[in-house]
XYZ file of C-alpha atoms in Angstrom:
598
model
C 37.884 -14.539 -75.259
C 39.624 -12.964 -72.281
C 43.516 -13.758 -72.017
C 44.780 -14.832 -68.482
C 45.887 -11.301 -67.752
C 42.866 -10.147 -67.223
C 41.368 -12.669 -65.553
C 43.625 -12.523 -62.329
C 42.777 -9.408 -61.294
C 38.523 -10.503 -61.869
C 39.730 -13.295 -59.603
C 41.299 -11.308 -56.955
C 38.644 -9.237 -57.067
C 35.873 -11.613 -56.785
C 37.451 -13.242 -53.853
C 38.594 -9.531 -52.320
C 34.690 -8.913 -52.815
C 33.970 -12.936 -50.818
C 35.958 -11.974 -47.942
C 34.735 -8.527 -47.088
C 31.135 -9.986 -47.485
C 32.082 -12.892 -45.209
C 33.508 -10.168 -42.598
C 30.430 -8.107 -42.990
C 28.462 -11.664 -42.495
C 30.033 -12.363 -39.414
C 29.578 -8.277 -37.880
C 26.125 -8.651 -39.064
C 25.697 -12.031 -37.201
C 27.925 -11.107 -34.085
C 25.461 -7.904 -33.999
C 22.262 -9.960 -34.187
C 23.810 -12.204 -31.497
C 24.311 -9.636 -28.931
C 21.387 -6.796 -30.043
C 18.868 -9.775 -30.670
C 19.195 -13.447 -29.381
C 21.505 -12.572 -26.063
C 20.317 -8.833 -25.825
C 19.002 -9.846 -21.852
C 22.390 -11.570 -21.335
C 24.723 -8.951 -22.519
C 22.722 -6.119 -20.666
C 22.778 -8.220 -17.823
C 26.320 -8.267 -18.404
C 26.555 -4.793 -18.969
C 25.086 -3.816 -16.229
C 27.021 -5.813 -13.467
C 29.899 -3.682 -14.869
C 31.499 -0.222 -13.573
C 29.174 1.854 -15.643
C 25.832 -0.041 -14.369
C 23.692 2.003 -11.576
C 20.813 1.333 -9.500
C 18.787 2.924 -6.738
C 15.840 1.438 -4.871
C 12.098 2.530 -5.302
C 10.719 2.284 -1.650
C 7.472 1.634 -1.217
C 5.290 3.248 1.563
C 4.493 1.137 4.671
C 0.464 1.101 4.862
C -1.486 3.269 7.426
C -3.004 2.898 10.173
C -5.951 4.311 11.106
C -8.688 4.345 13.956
C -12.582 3.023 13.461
C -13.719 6.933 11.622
C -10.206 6.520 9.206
C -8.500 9.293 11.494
C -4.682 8.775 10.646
C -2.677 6.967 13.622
C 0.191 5.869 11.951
C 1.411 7.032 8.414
C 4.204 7.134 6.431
C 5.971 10.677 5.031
C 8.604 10.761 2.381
C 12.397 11.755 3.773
C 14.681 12.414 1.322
C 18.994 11.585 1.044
C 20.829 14.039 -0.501
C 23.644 12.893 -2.186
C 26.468 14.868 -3.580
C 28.856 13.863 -6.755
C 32.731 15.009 -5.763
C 33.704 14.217 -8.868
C 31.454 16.402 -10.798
C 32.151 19.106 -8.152
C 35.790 19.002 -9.239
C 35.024 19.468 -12.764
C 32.721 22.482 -12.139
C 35.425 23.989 -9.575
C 37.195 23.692 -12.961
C 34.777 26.302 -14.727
C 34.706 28.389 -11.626
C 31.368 26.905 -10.548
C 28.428 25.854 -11.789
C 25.702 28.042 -13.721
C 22.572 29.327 -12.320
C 20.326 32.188 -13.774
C 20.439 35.354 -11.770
C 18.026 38.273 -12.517
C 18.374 37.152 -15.993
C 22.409 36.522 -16.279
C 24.207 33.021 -15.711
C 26.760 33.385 -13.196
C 29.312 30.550 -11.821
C 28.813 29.398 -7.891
C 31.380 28.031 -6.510
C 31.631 24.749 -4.600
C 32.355 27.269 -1.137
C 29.139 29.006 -1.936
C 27.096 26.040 -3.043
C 28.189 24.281 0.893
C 27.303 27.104 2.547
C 23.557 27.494 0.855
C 23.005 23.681 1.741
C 24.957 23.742 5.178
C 22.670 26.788 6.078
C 19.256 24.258 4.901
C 20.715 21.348 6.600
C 21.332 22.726 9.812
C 25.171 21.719 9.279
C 28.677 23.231 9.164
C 29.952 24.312 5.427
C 33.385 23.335 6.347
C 32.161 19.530 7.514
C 30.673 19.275 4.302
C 33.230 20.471 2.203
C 35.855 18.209 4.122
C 33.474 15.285 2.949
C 33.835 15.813 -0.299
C 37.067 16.149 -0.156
C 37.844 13.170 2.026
C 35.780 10.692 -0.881
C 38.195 12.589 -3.269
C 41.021 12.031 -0.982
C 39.723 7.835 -1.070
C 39.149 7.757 -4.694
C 39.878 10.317 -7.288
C 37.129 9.174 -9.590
C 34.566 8.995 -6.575
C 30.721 9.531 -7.456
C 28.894 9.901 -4.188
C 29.139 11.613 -0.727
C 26.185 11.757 1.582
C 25.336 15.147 2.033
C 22.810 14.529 5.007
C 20.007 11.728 5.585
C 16.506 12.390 6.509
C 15.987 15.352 4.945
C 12.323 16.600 5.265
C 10.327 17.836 2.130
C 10.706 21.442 2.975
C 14.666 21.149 3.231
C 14.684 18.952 -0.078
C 12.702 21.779 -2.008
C 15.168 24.413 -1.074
C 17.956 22.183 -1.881
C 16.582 21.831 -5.234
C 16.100 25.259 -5.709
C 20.036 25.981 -5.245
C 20.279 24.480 -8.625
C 23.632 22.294 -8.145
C 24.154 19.707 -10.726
C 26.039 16.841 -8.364
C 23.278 17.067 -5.352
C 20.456 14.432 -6.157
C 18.202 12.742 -3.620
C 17.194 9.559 -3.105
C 13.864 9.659 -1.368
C 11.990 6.977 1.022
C 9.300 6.485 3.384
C 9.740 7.661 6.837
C 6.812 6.383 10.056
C 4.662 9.489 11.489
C 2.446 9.396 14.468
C 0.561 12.514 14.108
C -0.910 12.405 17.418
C 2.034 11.303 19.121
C 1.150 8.421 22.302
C -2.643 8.609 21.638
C -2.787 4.742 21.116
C 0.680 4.317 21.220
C 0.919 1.307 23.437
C -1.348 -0.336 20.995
C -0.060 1.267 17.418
C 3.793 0.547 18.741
C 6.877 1.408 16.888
C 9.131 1.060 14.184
C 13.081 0.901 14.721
C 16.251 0.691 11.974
C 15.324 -3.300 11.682
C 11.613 -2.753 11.185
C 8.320 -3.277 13.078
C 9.268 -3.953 17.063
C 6.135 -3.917 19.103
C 2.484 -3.312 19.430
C 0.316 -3.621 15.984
C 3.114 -2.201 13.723
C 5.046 -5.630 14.727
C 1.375 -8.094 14.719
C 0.110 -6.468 11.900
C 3.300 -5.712 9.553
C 1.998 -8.479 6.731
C -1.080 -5.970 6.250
C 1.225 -2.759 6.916
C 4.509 -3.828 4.985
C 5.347 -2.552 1.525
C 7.800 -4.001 -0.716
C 10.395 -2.319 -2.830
C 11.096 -2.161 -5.976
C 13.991 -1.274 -8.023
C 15.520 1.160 -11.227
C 18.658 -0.042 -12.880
C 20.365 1.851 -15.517
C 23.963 2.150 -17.223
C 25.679 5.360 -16.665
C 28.138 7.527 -19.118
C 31.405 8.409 -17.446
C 30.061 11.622 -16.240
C 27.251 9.899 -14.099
C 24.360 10.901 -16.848
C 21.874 8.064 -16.790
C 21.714 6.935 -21.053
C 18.795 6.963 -22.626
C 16.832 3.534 -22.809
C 18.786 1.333 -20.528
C 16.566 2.017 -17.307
C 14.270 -0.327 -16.255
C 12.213 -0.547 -13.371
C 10.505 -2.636 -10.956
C 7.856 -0.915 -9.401
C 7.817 -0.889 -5.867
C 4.019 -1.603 -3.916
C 2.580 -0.105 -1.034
C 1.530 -1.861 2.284
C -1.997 -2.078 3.127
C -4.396 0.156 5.616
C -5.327 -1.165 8.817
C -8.204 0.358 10.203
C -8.376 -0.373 14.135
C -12.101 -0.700 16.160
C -10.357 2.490 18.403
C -12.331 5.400 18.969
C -9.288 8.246 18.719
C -11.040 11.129 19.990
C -12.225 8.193 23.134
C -8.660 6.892 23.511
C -7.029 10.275 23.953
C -9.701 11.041 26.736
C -9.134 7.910 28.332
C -5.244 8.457 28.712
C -5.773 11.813 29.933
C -8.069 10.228 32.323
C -5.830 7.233 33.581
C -2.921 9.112 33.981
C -4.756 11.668 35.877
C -6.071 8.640 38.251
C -3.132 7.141 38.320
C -1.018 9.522 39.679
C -3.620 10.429 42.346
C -3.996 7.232 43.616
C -0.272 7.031 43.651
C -0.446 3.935 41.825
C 2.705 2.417 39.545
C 0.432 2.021 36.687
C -3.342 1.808 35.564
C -5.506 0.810 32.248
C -8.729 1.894 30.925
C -10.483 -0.770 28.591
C -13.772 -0.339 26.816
C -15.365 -2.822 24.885
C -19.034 -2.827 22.706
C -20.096 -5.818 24.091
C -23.117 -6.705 21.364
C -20.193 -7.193 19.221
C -16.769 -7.134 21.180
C -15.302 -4.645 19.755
C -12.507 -2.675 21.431
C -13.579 0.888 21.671
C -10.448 2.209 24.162
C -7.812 0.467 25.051
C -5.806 3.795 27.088
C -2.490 3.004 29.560
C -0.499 5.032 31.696
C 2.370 5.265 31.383
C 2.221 5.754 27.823
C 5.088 5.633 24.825
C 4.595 7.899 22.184
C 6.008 5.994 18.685
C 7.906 9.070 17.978
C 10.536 9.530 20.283
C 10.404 5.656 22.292
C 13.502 6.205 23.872
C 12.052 8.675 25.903
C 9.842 6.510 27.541
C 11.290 3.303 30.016
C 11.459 0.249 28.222
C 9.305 -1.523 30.944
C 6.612 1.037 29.503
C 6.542 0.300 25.817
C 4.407 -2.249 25.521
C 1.269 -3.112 26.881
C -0.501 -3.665 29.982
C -3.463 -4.452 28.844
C -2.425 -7.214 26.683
C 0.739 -8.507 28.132
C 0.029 -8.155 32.225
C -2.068 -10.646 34.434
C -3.184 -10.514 37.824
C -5.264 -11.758 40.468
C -8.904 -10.345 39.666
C -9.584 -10.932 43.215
C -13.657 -10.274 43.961
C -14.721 -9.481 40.197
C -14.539 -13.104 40.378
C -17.657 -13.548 42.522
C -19.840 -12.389 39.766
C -18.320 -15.678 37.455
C -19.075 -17.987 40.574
C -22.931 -16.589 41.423
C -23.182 -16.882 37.855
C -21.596 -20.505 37.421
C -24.350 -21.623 40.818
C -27.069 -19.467 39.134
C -26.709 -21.842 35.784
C -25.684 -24.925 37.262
C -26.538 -25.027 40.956
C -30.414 -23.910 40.723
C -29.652 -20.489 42.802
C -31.253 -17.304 42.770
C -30.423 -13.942 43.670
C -32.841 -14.501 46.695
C -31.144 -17.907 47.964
C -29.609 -17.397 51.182
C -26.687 -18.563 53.058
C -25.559 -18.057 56.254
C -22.004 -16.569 56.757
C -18.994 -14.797 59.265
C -16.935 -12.933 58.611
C -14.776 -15.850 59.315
C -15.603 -19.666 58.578
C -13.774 -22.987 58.582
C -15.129 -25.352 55.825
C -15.052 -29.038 56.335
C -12.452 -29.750 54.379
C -10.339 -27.281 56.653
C -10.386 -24.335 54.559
C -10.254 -20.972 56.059
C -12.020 -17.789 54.685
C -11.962 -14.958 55.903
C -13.759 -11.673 54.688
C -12.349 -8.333 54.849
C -14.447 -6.518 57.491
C -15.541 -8.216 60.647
C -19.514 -9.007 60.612
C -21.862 -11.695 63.268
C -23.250 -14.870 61.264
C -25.808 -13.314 58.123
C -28.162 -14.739 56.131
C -26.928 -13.627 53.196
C -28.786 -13.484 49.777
C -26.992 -14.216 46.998
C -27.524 -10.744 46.159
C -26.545 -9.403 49.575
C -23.097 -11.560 49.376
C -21.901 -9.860 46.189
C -23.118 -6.026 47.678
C -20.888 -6.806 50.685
C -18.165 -8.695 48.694
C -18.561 -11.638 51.521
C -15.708 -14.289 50.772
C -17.540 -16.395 53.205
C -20.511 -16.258 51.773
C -19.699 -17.030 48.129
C -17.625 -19.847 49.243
C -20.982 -21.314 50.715
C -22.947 -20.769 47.257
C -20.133 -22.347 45.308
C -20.689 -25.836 47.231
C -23.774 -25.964 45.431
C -21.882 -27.051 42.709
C -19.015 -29.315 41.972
C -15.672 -27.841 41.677
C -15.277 -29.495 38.313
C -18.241 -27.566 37.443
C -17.002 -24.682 38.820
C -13.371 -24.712 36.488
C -15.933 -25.850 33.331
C -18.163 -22.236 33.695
C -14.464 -20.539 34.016
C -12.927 -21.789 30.369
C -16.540 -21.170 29.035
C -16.243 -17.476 30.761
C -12.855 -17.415 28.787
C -10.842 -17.478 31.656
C -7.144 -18.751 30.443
C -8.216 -19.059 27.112
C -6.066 -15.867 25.997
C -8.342 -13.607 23.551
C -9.109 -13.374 19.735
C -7.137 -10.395 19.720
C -3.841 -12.013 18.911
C -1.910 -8.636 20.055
C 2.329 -8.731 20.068
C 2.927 -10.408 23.852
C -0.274 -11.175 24.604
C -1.087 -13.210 28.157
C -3.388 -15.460 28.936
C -4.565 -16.147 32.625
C -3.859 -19.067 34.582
C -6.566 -21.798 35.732
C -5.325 -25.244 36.657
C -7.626 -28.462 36.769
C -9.756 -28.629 39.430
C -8.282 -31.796 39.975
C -5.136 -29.918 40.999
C -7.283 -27.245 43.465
C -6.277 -28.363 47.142
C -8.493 -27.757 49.918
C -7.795 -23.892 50.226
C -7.747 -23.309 46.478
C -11.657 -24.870 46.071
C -12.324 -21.811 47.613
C -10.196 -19.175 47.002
C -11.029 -19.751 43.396
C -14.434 -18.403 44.075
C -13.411 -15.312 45.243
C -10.910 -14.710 42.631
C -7.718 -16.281 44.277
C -5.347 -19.006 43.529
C -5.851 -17.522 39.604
C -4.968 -15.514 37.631
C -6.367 -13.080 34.184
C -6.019 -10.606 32.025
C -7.939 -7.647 31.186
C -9.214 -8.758 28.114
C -10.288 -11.990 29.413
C -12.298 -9.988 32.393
C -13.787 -7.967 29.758
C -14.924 -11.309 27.527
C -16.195 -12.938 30.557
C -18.635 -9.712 31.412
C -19.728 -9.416 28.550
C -21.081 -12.728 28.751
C -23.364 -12.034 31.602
C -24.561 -9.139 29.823
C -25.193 -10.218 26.701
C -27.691 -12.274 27.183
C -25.035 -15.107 28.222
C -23.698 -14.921 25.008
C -19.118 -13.698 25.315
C -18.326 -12.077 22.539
C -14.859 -12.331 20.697
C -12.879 -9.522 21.723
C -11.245 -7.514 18.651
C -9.352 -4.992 18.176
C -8.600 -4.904 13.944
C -11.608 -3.961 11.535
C -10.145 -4.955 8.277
C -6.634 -4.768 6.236
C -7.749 -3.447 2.875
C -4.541 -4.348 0.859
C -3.292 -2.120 -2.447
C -5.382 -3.941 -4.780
C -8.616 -2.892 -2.455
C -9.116 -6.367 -1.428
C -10.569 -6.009 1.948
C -9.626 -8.930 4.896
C -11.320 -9.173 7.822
C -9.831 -10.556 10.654
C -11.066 -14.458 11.457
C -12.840 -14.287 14.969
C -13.995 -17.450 16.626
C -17.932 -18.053 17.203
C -19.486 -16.318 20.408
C -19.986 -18.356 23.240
C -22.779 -19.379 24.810
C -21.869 -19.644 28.364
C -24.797 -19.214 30.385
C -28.593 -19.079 30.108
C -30.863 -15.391 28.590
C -32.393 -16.330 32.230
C -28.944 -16.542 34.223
C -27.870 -13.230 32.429
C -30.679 -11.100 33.485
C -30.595 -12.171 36.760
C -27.086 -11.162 37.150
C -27.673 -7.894 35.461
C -30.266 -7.094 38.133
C -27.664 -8.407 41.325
C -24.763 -6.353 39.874
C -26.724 -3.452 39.350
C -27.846 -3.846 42.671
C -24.249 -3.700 43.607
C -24.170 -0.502 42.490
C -27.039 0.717 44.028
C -26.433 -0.613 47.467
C -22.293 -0.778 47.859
C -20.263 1.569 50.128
C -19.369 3.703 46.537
C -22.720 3.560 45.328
C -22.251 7.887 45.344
C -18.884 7.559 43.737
C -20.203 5.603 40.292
C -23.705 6.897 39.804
C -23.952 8.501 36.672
C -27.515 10.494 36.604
C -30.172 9.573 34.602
C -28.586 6.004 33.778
C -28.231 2.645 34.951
C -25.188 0.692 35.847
C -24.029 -2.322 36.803
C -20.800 -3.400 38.055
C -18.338 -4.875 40.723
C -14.903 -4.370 42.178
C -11.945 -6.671 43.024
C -8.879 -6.287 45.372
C -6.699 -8.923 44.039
C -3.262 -9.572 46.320
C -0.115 -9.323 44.499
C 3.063 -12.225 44.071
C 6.058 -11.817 46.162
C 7.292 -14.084 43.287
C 8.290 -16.346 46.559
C 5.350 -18.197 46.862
C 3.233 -15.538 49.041
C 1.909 -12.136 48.546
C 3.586 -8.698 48.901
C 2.128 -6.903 52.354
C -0.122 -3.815 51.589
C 0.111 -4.315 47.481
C -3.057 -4.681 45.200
C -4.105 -4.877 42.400
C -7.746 -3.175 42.147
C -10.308 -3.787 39.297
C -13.604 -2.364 39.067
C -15.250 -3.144 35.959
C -19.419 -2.563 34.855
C -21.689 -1.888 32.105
C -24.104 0.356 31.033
C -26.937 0.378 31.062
C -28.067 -2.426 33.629
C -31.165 -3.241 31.565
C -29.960 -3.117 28.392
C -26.568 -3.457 27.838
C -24.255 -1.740 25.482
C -20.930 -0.684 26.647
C -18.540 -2.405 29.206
C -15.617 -0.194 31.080
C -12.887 -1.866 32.945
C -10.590 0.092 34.754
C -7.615 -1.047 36.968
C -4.925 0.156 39.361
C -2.041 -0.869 39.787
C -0.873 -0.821 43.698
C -2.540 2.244 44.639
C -1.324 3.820 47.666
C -3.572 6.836 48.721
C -6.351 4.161 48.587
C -5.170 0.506 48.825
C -8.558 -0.571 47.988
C -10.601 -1.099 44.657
C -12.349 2.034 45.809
C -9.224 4.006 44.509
C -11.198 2.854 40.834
C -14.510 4.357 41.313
C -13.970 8.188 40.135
C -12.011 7.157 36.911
C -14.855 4.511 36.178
C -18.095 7.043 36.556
C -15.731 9.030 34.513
C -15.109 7.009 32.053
C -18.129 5.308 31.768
C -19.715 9.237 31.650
C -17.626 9.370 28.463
C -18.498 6.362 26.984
C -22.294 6.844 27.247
C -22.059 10.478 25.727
C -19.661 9.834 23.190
C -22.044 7.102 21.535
C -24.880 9.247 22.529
C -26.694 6.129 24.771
C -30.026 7.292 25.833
C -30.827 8.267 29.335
C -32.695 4.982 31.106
C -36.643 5.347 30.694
C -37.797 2.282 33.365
C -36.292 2.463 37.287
C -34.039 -0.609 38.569
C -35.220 -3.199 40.921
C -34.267 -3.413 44.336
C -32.792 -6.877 45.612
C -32.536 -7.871 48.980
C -29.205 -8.367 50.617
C -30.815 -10.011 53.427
C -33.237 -12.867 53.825
């Protein structure tokens, strides 16, 4: 039997013994509460806090590349070095940091340390020590001074190699052109914001990356602790491969702004086009921005040309009418008109052609070897004007192009409904309109392939990061004329070229081409046309009988020669080019001769 004595101190004991269990109860629970059941929150928490640290993982914008894979635009890695002033001050403390020379640790001090990296970075020691010391200066306990942005891989491996404990780097993606403005007007250009023109801009879903992210807690000496990183990875943008020819582009810039400056002409554009499938082989401008160093170039020159100018096509037009009355009107390239060099229609039109001539009997033929305005307004009575503006949106004429590129223009047709007495027949000499260059190139490609326009395109394929590989979504060819109508215009342009005043200047030897000029007027933006300005197209295919490559090349207001002859050298030129680079076979079977008389 115990006596009472000794049961109070069991008692207190017991319920000593209760209350340090219930403490330890509610640790243990607190503990499971923040370790277990609200771990997430309470890191969250945590790292929201002074001690919590991030830095971005950057992804790499995608590459683009030409129709062989040859690298036009890439991305390199740059690299920020950032210094720690508040773990320089501690080091300064010990005299320096350690590094290992010829097998003994010595101390470098901060001095030292800023002039290795000043003499890396191209910068002065002194500016660099004076930034550490103004972040000091702004807050004693400060963790982070730019040391210097963009540094290249060579710099950041000889930083590293200085050994400093408080210089890190944070490293991203930087945009290369390795062969500078070949393609530049088409590849364009990336600026602080992002993508701002040409495919970088058109194409940045395909080319983008997206980030990702490392966040971490920090001990008070800027040491990363073990465990609390985690990371989202970042993913890289896609790879754009182009239907460019590199090696072909960089000829034809050398070649256009060789021609260009000749012909004394403000500008000028080489196009070349596959026409069995419409792909964009060369697409070359002068002037030319190289995605490097923009700045350098005028901002009126940036862009381009090709896809963002229009113009008057002037008498590459009459091709699309003799066409259109081929098709529709039951003509031939022996039908015959008679024409002046000046004639007054019925409805009181007035045409007048550019070199004086008595009344002709023109063949069809005949009036697109001289380029008679007269005498292709004649043929295009054969058929209504309605007609007329029908065959010109089937050509493509206004209709833009499948391209899609950054600015793009389309030409300008109106209703023939809205075409006035004059403009009946100014349309069918390329007048009272206007096009583009890729709509030019659709609408010949038309009459050579078979009568069949091909949708112009300029992308191959994104294949993304996950190799998933998307094609860009083309509309259906065209059938715009007849197999009959096309080979019967193949035989009248190439005719052209046989029998026109620059027959010499675009024969190419042992092939045979077809083709046809235009000297289209230019605006005044008042309402009339500038005096002694043109804008000169010639623009043909190769070869004649079975066609495989189209070349457009234009001028923009040439002054030594005013007229679309100013064209012909760079086109047998570039044509010469074209056929050799795809190694085209010489022709085997001699052209036909048309008549340009009846």
């Amino acid at each position: 039997m115990t006596s009472a004595s000794t049961r109070s101190p069991r008692r207190r004991t017991v319920v000593a013994l209760a209350v340090v269990l219930a403490v330890l109860a509610g640790f243990i629970v607190r503990l499971v509460d923040i370790q277990v059941v609200n771990a997430e929150e309470h890191i969250d928490d945590s790292m929201s806090h002074a001690l919590a640290g991030s830095r971005t993982l950057y992804g790499s914008r995608g590459t683009i590349v030409d129709a062989q894979g040859q690298t036009l635009a890439g991305s390199v890695l740059t690299y920020d070095g950032v210094l720690d002033p508040l773990n320089i001050t501690g080091y300064e403390e010990k005299g320096g940091f350690p590094r290992e020379v010829d097998g003994e640790t010595v101390r470098v001090p901060w001095a030292q340390a800023a002039s290795e990296m000043a003499e890396i970075t191209g910068q002065d020691a002194a500016s660099i020590r004076r930034g550490v010391s103004d972040s000091i200066a702004d807050n004693p306990q400060s963790q982070f001074a730019y040391l210097a942005r963009g540094l290249t891989t060579e710099q950041y491996r000889a930083l590293v190699d200085i050994g400093a404990p408080y210089l890190t780097f944070d490293q991203h993606p930087a945009r290369t052109y390795p062969d500078g403005a070949v393609g530049g007007n088409l590849v364009g250009f990336m600026g602080a914001e992002g993508a701002l023109a040409g495919l970088e801009l058109t194409e940045d879903s395909c080319l983008a990356a997206t980030d990702g992210r490392v966040t971490y807690q920090r001990g008070k000496d800027g040491v990363v602790i073990p465990g609390t990183a985690t990371t989202q990875p970042a993913t890289d943008g896609g790879t754009l491969q182009l239907t460019v020819d590199r090696d072909l582009q960089w000829y034809m810039q050398q070649l256009i702004a060789e021609q260009s400056q000749a012909m004394r002409a403000q500008s000028g554009a080489i196009l070349v086009v596959e026409i069995k499938t419409g792909k964009i082989r060369a697409a070359a401008e002068y002037p030319s921005v190289d995605p490097n160093d923009v700045l350098a170039t005028d901002a009126d020159d940036r862009g381009s040309r090709i896809f963002g100018g229009w113009f008057e096509p002037g008498s590459t037009f009459k091709a699309l009418t003799a066409a259109t009355v081929i098709d529709a009107g039951g003509q031939t390239p022996a039908s015959t008109v008679v024409a002046s060099s000046t004639e007054t229609f019925p409805n009181g039109a007035f045409v007048r052609d550019s070199f004086v001539h008595p009344a002709l009997e023109y063949t069809l033929t005949g009036v697109l070897i001289d380029s008679s305005n007269a005498g292709i307004s004649k043929f295009s009575e054969t058929v209504s004007p309605a007609t007329r503006y029908d065959y010109l949106k089937k050509f493509g004429i206004g209709e833009g192009s499948a391209v899609g590129f950054q600015g793009e223009q389309s030409g300008l047709v109106y209703p023939s409904e809205r075409w006035d007495s004059q403009t009946t027949y100014n349309t069918a000499y390329g007048q009272g309109l206007t096009t583009t260059m890729p709509e030019l190139a659709g609408a010949y490609t038309a009459i050579a392939n078979g009568g069949v326009r091909m949708p112009l395109s300029l992308v191959e394929a994104c294949t993304l990061p996950d190799g998933t590989v998307v094609e860009p979504d083309l509309p259906e060819p065209t059938r715009v004329v007849s197999e009959k109508t096309s080979a019967q215009m193949r035989g009248i342009l190439e005719n052209v070229f046989l029998q026109a005043t620059y027959a010499d200047a675009v024969e190419i030897p042992g092939y045979r081409v077809a083709g046809k000029t235009g000297t289209g007027e230019k605006s005044n933006g008042q309402g009339g046309y500038k005096a002694g300005a043109y804008y000169t197209t010639m623009i043909g295919f190769a070869p004649a009988d079975d066609p495989e490559y189209l070349v457009v090349v234009t001028l923009d207001e040439p002054t030594k020669v005013k007229s679309s002859a100013a064209n012909a050298t760079a086109f047998q030129q570039a044509m010469t080019q074209v056929l050799k680079t795809y190694r085209v076979m010489p022709a085997t079977t001699a052209p036909k001769e048309l008549p340009r008389f009846g």
